[in-house]
C-alpha positions as YAML, in Angstrom:
chain: A
units: angstrom
residues:
- id: 1
  name: MET
  ca: [0.08, -0.08, -0.03]
- id: 2
  name: SER
  ca: [1.39, 3.29, -1.24]
- id: 3
  name: ASN
  ca: [1.30, 6.15, 1.07]
- id: 4
  name: GLN
  ca: [1.12, 9.89, -0.38]
- id: 5
  name: ASN
  ca: [3.04, 10.81, 2.69]
- id: 6
  name: ASN
  ca: [5.77, 8.83, 2.41]
- id: 7
  name: ILE
  ca: [9.00, 10.27, 2.12]
- id: 8
  name: HIS
  ca: [11.93, 9.13, -0.38]
- id: 9
  name: VAL
  ca: [15.56, 9.95, -0.14]
- id: 10
  name: LEU
  ca: [16.78, 8.97, -3.71]
- id: 11
  name: PRO
  ca: [20.24, 9.59, -5.74]
- id: 12
  name: HIS
  ca: [20.34, 12.97, -7.81]
- id: 13
  name: ASP
  ca: [22.80, 14.38, -10.29]
- id: 14
  name: ASP
  ca: [23.68, 17.14, -7.65]
- id: 15
  name: GLY
  ca: [23.96, 14.46, -4.74]
- id: 16
  name: TRP
  ca: [20.85, 13.25, -2.94]
- id: 17
  name: GLN
  ca: [17.10, 14.38, -3.04]
- id: 18
  name: VAL
  ca: [14.40, 14.18, -0.62]
- id: 19
  name: LYS
  ca: [10.92, 13.62, -2.01]
- id: 20
  name: ARG
  ca: [7.16, 12.91, -1.15]
- id: 21
  name: ALA
  ca: [5.75, 10.30, -2.83]
- id: 22
  name: GLY
  ca: [3.85, 11.65, -5.76]
- id: 23
  name: ASN
  ca: [5.45, 14.61, -6.18]
- id: 24
  name: THR
  ca: [7.35, 15.20, -9.19]
- id: 25
  name: ARG
  ca: [9.70, 18.14, -7.56]
- id: 26
  name: ALA
  ca: [12.25, 17.49, -4.81]
- id: 27
  name: SER
  ca: [11.56, 19.13, -1.73]
- id: 28
  name: LYS
  ca: [15.21, 19.25, -0.75]
- id: 29
  name: ILE
  ca: [18.61, 18.76, -2.89]
- id: 30
  name: THR
  ca: [21.66, 17.96, -0.71]
- id: 31
  name: GLN
  ca: [25.16, 17.00, -1.12]
- id: 32
  name: THR
  ca: [25.46, 14.01, 1.30]
- id: 33
  name: GLN
  ca: [22.98, 11.03, 2.06]
- id: 34
  name: GLN
  ca: [23.29, 11.75, 5.45]
- id: 35
  name: GLU
  ca: [21.92, 15.30, 5.13]
- id: 36
  name: ALA
  ca: [19.07, 13.93, 3.21]
- id: 37
  name: ILE
  ca: [18.09, 11.30, 5.84]
- id: 38
  name: ASN
  ca: [18.13, 13.83, 8.59]
- id: 39
  name: TYR
  ca: [15.82, 16.15, 6.41]
- id: 40
  name: GLY
  ca: [13.84, 13.44, 5.39]
- id: 41
  name: GLU
  ca: [13.42, 12.06, 8.81]
- id: 42
  name: ASP
  ca: [11.91, 15.42, 10.14]
- id: 43
  name: LEU
  ca: [9.26, 15.56, 7.56]
- id: 44
  name: ALA
  ca: [8.48, 11.50, 7.94]
- id: 45
  name: LYS
  ca: [8.32, 12.68, 11.77]
- id: 46
  name: ASN
  ca: [5.64, 15.60, 10.81]
- id: 47
  name: TYR
  ca: [3.60, 13.55, 8.42]
- id: 48
  name: LYS
  ca: [3.76, 10.33, 10.92]
- id: 49
  name: SER
  ca: [4.86, 8.54, 7.56]
- id: 50
  name: GLU
  ca: [7.61, 6.41, 6.48]
- id: 51
  name: LEU
  ca: [10.87, 7.27, 5.29]
- id: 52
  name: ILE
  ca: [12.17, 4.91, 2.43]
- id: 53
  name: ILE
  ca: [15.82, 5.22, 1.68]
- id: 54
  name: HIS
  ca: [17.45, 4.32, -1.30]
- id: 55
  name: GLY
  ca: [20.75, 3.48, -2.29]
- id: 56
  name: LYS
  ca: [22.98, 4.59, -5.13]
- id: 57
  name: ASP
  ca: [21.52, 2.42, -7.47]
- id: 58
  name: GLY
  ca: [17.88, 3.37, -6.82]
- id: 59
  name: ARG
  ca: [16.78, 0.29, -4.53]
- id: 60
  name: ILE
  ca: [15.17, 0.61, -1.18]
- id: 61
  name: ARG
  ca: [18.00, -0.60, 1.32]
- id: 62
  name: GLU
  ca: [16.21, 0.90, 4.41]
- id: 63
  name: ARG
  ca: [12.65, 1.83, 5.75]
- id: 64
  name: ARG
  ca: [12.07, 3.81, 8.80]
- id: 65
  name: SER
  ca: [8.49, 4.22, 10.28]
- id: 66
  name: TYR
  ca: [7.36, 7.06, 12.36]
- id: 67
  name: GLY
  ca: [3.77, 6.58, 13.65]
- id: 68
  name: ASN
  ca: [1.49, 5.27, 10.81]
- id: 69
  name: ASP
  ca: [2.49, 1.74, 11.58]
- id: 70
  name: PRO
  ca: [-0.40, -0.89, 10.34]
- id: 71
  name: TYR
  ca: [1.03, -3.43, 12.51]
- id: 72
  name: PRO
  ca: [2.47, -1.87, 15.41]
- id: 73
  name: PRO
  ca: [4.91, -4.15, 17.12]
- id: 74
  name: ARG
  ca: [4.00, -5.73, 20.44]
- id: 75
  name: GLY
  ca: [6.08, -4.74, 23.55]
...
């Protein structure tokens, strides 16, 4: 299930981009992946959505959820 509020960290010609699902333009372009992740985490927390981190090859390498888990872990 795709969430329009999910935030993606993707490679970009000028470094890395942070983009909301469904948007054609990047919310922010950064020099490093870590900068993009930090910015993306803030957005994902605000939207209570998922941060999806892609590698240089464009494939998903990590997902971080910030409050919108369909199946929260028992604890």
